[in-house]
Amino acid sequence: MKTISIRLEDSIYEELGNMLDEMGQTKQTFYETFTRTALRERSIPFIIKAPLADQSNNNNNRKIEAFERLEAIRRENKQEIDFNREREEAMNEKYGIVD
């Protein structure tokens, strides 16, 4: 087994470490996976993305807003909530209507 040493600027090294932590990977698994796949595909074959900070915040805000809407409906209506209908409407809102 061979060892590879890579020099990175401190800021890039830290940013890479933070991104990989968000993805649940280590630098070791990242480089091994990248190398094996590149060799097999004979190209740089994939893109791995971590959510951008703005998008992550936006998604959290949308989840909170959806929860608040459901909570308001629950408080206003003393009748039973149709969770299947609510889930379907939420999925349609997020992904569009699928036939």
Short mmCIF file of N, CA and C in Angstrom, two decimals:
data_model
loop_
_atom_site.label_atom_id
_atom_site.label_comp_id
_atom_site.label_asym_id
_atom_site.label_seq_id
_atom_site.Cartn_x
_atom_site.Cartn_y
_atom_site.Cartn_z
N MET A 1 0.84 -1.17 0.00
CA MET A 1 0.00 0.00 0.00
C MET A 1 0.89 1.23 0.00
N LYS A 2 0.55 2.21 -0.81
CA LYS A 2 1.33 3.44 -0.93
C LYS A 2 0.63 4.58 -0.19
N THR A 3 1.41 5.57 0.17
CA THR A 3 0.88 6.76 0.83
C THR A 3 1.04 7.95 -0.09
N ILE A 4 0.01 8.78 -0.14
CA ILE A 4 0.06 10.00 -0.94
C ILE A 4 -0.01 11.18 0.02
N SER A 5 0.84 12.15 -0.22
CA SER A 5 0.84 13.36 0.58
C SER A 5 0.39 14.52 -0.31
N ILE A 6 -0.56 15.28 0.15
CA ILE A 6 -1.09 16.40 -0.64
C ILE A 6 -0.95 17.67 0.19
N ARG A 7 -0.45 18.72 -0.44
CA ARG A 7 -0.33 20.01 0.23
C ARG A 7 -1.53 20.87 -0.13
N LEU A 8 -2.19 21.41 0.89
CA LEU A 8 -3.32 22.31 0.69
C LEU A 8 -3.13 23.52 1.59
N GLU A 9 -3.63 24.65 1.13
CA GLU A 9 -3.64 25.82 2.01
C GLU A 9 -4.49 25.50 3.23
N ASP A 10 -4.13 26.08 4.37
CA ASP A 10 -4.85 25.79 5.61
C ASP A 10 -6.35 26.03 5.47
N SER A 11 -6.74 27.13 4.85
CA SER A 11 -8.16 27.46 4.74
C SER A 11 -8.90 26.44 3.88
N ILE A 12 -8.25 25.99 2.80
CA ILE A 12 -8.88 24.99 1.92
C ILE A 12 -8.99 23.66 2.66
N TYR A 13 -7.95 23.29 3.40
CA TYR A 13 -7.95 22.06 4.18
C TYR A 13 -9.10 22.05 5.18
N GLU A 14 -9.26 23.15 5.90
CA GLU A 14 -10.34 23.25 6.89
C GLU A 14 -11.71 23.22 6.21
N GLU A 15 -11.86 23.94 5.11
CA GLU A 15 -13.14 23.97 4.40
C GLU A 15 -13.50 22.57 3.88
N LEU A 16 -12.51 21.86 3.34
CA LEU A 16 -12.74 20.49 2.87
C LEU A 16 -13.16 19.59 4.03
N GLY A 17 -12.46 19.71 5.15
CA GLY A 17 -12.80 18.91 6.33
C GLY A 17 -14.23 19.17 6.79
N ASN A 18 -14.64 20.43 6.83
CA ASN A 18 -16.00 20.78 7.26
C ASN A 18 -17.04 20.21 6.29
N MET A 19 -16.79 20.35 4.99
CA MET A 19 -17.72 19.84 3.99
C MET A 19 -17.86 18.32 4.11
N LEU A 20 -16.73 17.62 4.23
CA LEU A 20 -16.76 16.16 4.33
C LEU A 20 -17.45 15.71 5.62
N ASP A 21 -17.26 16.45 6.71
CA ASP A 21 -17.98 16.14 7.95
C ASP A 21 -19.48 16.21 7.72
N GLU A 22 -19.95 17.22 6.99
CA GLU A 22 -21.37 17.37 6.70
C GLU A 22 -21.89 16.20 5.87
N MET A 23 -21.02 15.61 5.06
CA MET A 23 -21.41 14.48 4.21
C MET A 23 -21.17 13.14 4.90
N GLY A 24 -20.56 13.16 6.08
CA GLY A 24 -20.29 11.92 6.79
C GLY A 24 -19.11 11.15 6.22
N GLN A 25 -18.18 11.85 5.60
CA GLN A 25 -17.00 11.20 5.03
C GLN A 25 -15.73 11.75 5.67
N THR A 26 -14.67 10.98 5.54
CA THR A 26 -13.35 11.46 5.95
C THR A 26 -12.57 11.83 4.69
N LYS A 27 -11.48 12.51 4.87
CA LYS A 27 -10.63 12.83 3.71
C LYS A 27 -10.11 11.55 3.07
N GLN A 28 -9.78 10.57 3.90
CA GLN A 28 -9.29 9.29 3.39
C GLN A 28 -10.33 8.63 2.48
N THR A 29 -11.57 8.49 2.95
CA THR A 29 -12.60 7.84 2.12
C THR A 29 -12.93 8.68 0.89
N PHE A 30 -12.87 10.00 1.04
CA PHE A 30 -13.13 10.88 -0.10
C PHE A 30 -12.12 10.62 -1.22
N TYR A 31 -10.84 10.64 -0.89
CA TYR A 31 -9.81 10.45 -1.91
C TYR A 31 -9.82 9.03 -2.46
N GLU A 32 -10.05 8.02 -1.60
CA GLU A 32 -10.11 6.64 -2.09
C GLU A 32 -11.29 6.45 -3.04
N THR A 33 -12.46 6.95 -2.66
CA THR A 33 -13.65 6.81 -3.51
C THR A 33 -13.45 7.53 -4.83
N PHE A 34 -12.93 8.74 -4.76
CA PHE A 34 -12.70 9.52 -5.97
C PHE A 34 -11.73 8.79 -6.90
N THR A 35 -10.62 8.29 -6.35
CA THR A 35 -9.60 7.64 -7.16
C THR A 35 -10.12 6.35 -7.80
N ARG A 36 -10.77 5.50 -7.01
CA ARG A 36 -11.29 4.24 -7.55
C ARG A 36 -12.32 4.49 -8.66
N THR A 37 -13.21 5.43 -8.43
CA THR A 37 -14.24 5.71 -9.43
C THR A 37 -13.65 6.35 -10.67
N ALA A 38 -12.70 7.26 -10.50
CA ALA A 38 -12.06 7.89 -11.65
C ALA A 38 -11.32 6.85 -12.50
N LEU A 39 -10.66 5.92 -11.86
CA LEU A 39 -9.96 4.86 -12.60
C LEU A 39 -10.95 3.96 -13.34
N ARG A 40 -12.02 3.58 -12.67
CA ARG A 40 -13.01 2.70 -13.29
C ARG A 40 -13.70 3.39 -14.47
N GLU A 41 -14.07 4.67 -14.29
CA GLU A 41 -14.80 5.41 -15.33
C GLU A 41 -13.88 6.07 -16.34
N ARG A 42 -12.61 6.15 -16.00
CA ARG A 42 -11.62 6.83 -16.84
C ARG A 42 -11.98 8.30 -17.05
N SER A 43 -12.58 8.89 -16.05
CA SER A 43 -12.93 10.32 -16.06
C SER A 43 -13.28 10.73 -14.63
N ILE A 44 -13.49 12.01 -14.47
CA ILE A 44 -13.99 12.48 -13.17
C ILE A 44 -15.50 12.34 -13.24
N PRO A 45 -16.04 11.28 -12.62
CA PRO A 45 -17.39 10.83 -12.95
C PRO A 45 -18.52 11.29 -12.05
N PHE A 46 -18.24 12.00 -10.99
CA PHE A 46 -19.34 12.30 -10.08
C PHE A 46 -19.16 13.64 -9.40
N ILE A 47 -20.25 14.12 -8.89
CA ILE A 47 -20.25 15.36 -8.12
C ILE A 47 -20.88 15.05 -6.78
N ILE A 48 -20.18 15.37 -5.71
CA ILE A 48 -20.73 15.23 -4.37
C ILE A 48 -20.91 16.64 -3.84
N LYS A 49 -22.11 16.92 -3.36
CA LYS A 49 -22.39 18.27 -2.87
C LYS A 49 -22.82 18.24 -1.42
N ALA A 50 -22.38 19.21 -0.71
CA ALA A 50 -22.91 19.48 0.63
C ALA A 50 -23.86 20.65 0.49
N PRO A 51 -24.91 20.69 1.28
CA PRO A 51 -25.83 21.83 1.15
C PRO A 51 -25.11 23.13 1.48
N LEU A 52 -25.37 24.15 0.67
CA LEU A 52 -24.81 25.46 0.96
C LEU A 52 -25.48 26.01 2.20
N ALA A 53 -24.79 26.82 2.94
CA ALA A 53 -25.33 27.35 4.19
C ALA A 53 -26.66 28.05 3.96
N ASP A 54 -26.77 28.84 2.91
CA ASP A 54 -28.01 29.56 2.64
C ASP A 54 -29.15 28.59 2.34
N GLN A 55 -28.89 27.56 1.54
CA GLN A 55 -29.92 26.60 1.18
C GLN A 55 -30.36 25.81 2.40
N SER A 56 -29.42 25.44 3.25
CA SER A 56 -29.74 24.68 4.45
C SER A 56 -30.65 25.50 5.35
N ASN A 57 -30.32 26.77 5.52
CA ASN A 57 -31.15 27.67 6.32
C ASN A 57 -32.52 27.83 5.70
N ASN A 58 -32.58 27.99 4.37
CA ASN A 58 -33.85 28.15 3.67
C ASN A 58 -34.71 26.92 3.85
N ASN A 59 -34.12 25.73 3.72
CA ASN A 59 -34.87 24.48 3.92
C ASN A 59 -35.40 24.38 5.34
N ASN A 60 -34.59 24.76 6.31
CA ASN A 60 -35.05 24.72 7.70
C ASN A 60 -36.20 25.68 7.91
N ASN A 61 -36.10 26.87 7.33
CA ASN A 61 -37.18 27.84 7.46
C ASN A 61 -38.46 27.32 6.84
N ARG A 62 -38.37 26.66 5.68
CA ARG A 62 -39.55 26.11 5.02
C ARG A 62 -40.16 25.00 5.86
N LYS A 63 -39.34 24.18 6.49
CA LYS A 63 -39.85 23.12 7.34
C LYS A 63 -40.58 23.70 8.55
N ILE A 64 -40.00 24.73 9.13
CA ILE A 64 -40.63 25.38 10.29
C ILE A 64 -41.95 26.00 9.88
N GLU A 65 -41.99 26.67 8.72
CA GLU A 65 -43.23 27.27 8.24
C GLU A 65 -44.30 26.21 8.00
N ALA A 66 -43.92 25.08 7.42
CA ALA A 66 -44.88 24.00 7.17
C ALA A 66 -45.41 23.45 8.49
N PHE A 67 -44.54 23.28 9.47
CA PHE A 67 -44.97 22.80 10.77
C PHE A 67 -45.92 23.80 11.41
N GLU A 68 -45.61 25.09 11.31
CA GLU A 68 -46.48 26.12 11.90
C GLU A 68 -47.85 26.13 11.23
N ARG A 69 -47.89 25.90 9.90
CA ARG A 69 -49.19 25.82 9.21
C ARG A 69 -50.01 24.65 9.73
N LEU A 70 -49.36 23.49 9.86
CA LEU A 70 -50.07 22.32 10.38
C LEU A 70 -50.53 22.53 11.82
N GLU A 71 -49.70 23.16 12.60
CA GLU A 71 -50.05 23.42 14.00
C GLU A 71 -51.24 24.38 14.08
N ALA A 72 -51.27 25.39 13.21
CA ALA A 72 -52.39 26.33 13.19
C ALA A 72 -53.68 25.61 12.79
N ILE A 73 -53.59 24.71 11.82
CA ILE A 73 -54.77 23.93 11.41
C ILE A 73 -55.25 23.06 12.57
N ARG A 74 -54.31 22.45 13.27
CA ARG A 74 -54.67 21.60 14.40
C ARG A 74 -55.40 22.39 15.48
N ARG A 75 -54.91 23.59 15.77
CA ARG A 75 -55.53 24.41 16.81
C ARG A 75 -56.92 24.89 16.40
N GLU A 76 -57.07 25.26 15.12
CA GLU A 76 -58.35 25.79 14.63
C GLU A 76 -59.41 24.70 14.53
N ASN A 77 -59.03 23.52 14.15
CA ASN A 77 -59.99 22.44 13.91
C ASN A 77 -59.94 21.44 15.05
N LYS A 78 -61.08 21.19 15.57
CA LYS A 78 -61.16 20.18 16.63
C LYS A 78 -61.39 18.80 16.02
N GLN A 79 -61.60 18.78 14.70
CA GLN A 79 -61.80 17.50 14.02
C GLN A 79 -60.45 16.84 13.75
N GLU A 80 -60.51 15.59 13.38
CA GLU A 80 -59.30 14.82 13.12
C GLU A 80 -58.63 15.31 11.83
N ILE A 81 -57.31 15.38 11.83
CA ILE A 81 -56.54 15.80 10.65
C ILE A 81 -56.33 14.60 9.75
N ASP A 82 -56.53 14.79 8.45
CA ASP A 82 -56.26 13.73 7.47
C ASP A 82 -54.77 13.82 7.10
N PHE A 83 -53.94 13.06 7.81
CA PHE A 83 -52.50 13.15 7.63
C PHE A 83 -52.06 12.74 6.23
N ASN A 84 -52.75 11.77 5.64
CA ASN A 84 -52.40 11.36 4.28
C ASN A 84 -52.60 12.50 3.30
N ARG A 85 -53.71 13.22 3.43
CA ARG A 85 -53.98 14.37 2.56
C ARG A 85 -52.95 15.47 2.80
N GLU A 86 -52.65 15.74 4.06
CA GLU A 86 -51.66 16.77 4.39
C GLU A 86 -50.30 16.41 3.82
N ARG A 87 -49.91 15.14 3.96
CA ARG A 87 -48.62 14.70 3.44
C ARG A 87 -48.59 14.82 1.92
N GLU A 88 -49.68 14.41 1.26
CA GLU A 88 -49.74 14.50 -0.20
C GLU A 88 -49.65 15.96 -0.66
N GLU A 89 -50.37 16.85 0.00
CA GLU A 89 -50.30 18.27 -0.36
C GLU A 89 -48.90 18.83 -0.15
N ALA A 90 -48.25 18.43 0.92
CA ALA A 90 -46.88 18.90 1.18
C ALA A 90 -45.92 18.38 0.11
N MET A 91 -46.08 17.10 -0.26
CA MET A 91 -45.21 16.53 -1.30
C MET A 91 -45.47 17.22 -2.65
N ASN A 92 -46.74 17.48 -2.95
CA ASN A 92 -47.06 18.17 -4.20
C ASN A 92 -46.48 19.58 -4.21
N GLU A 93 -46.52 20.23 -3.06
CA GLU A 93 -45.95 21.59 -2.97
C GLU A 93 -44.45 21.56 -3.18
N LYS A 94 -43.80 20.55 -2.62
CA LYS A 94 -42.34 20.47 -2.72
C LYS A 94 -41.88 19.98 -4.10
N TYR A 95 -42.52 18.91 -4.62
CA TYR A 95 -42.03 18.26 -5.82
C TYR A 95 -42.93 18.46 -7.05
N GLY A 96 -44.10 19.05 -6.86
CA GLY A 96 -45.04 19.17 -7.95
C GLY A 96 -45.93 17.94 -7.99
N ILE A 97 -47.02 18.06 -8.71
CA ILE A 97 -47.98 16.96 -8.78
C ILE A 97 -47.44 15.89 -9.73
N VAL A 98 -47.42 14.66 -9.23
CA VAL A 98 -46.93 13.51 -10.00
C VAL A 98 -48.11 12.61 -10.28
N ASP A 99 -48.33 12.29 -11.55
CA ASP A 99 -49.45 11.41 -11.92
C ASP A 99 -49.08 9.97 -11.80
#
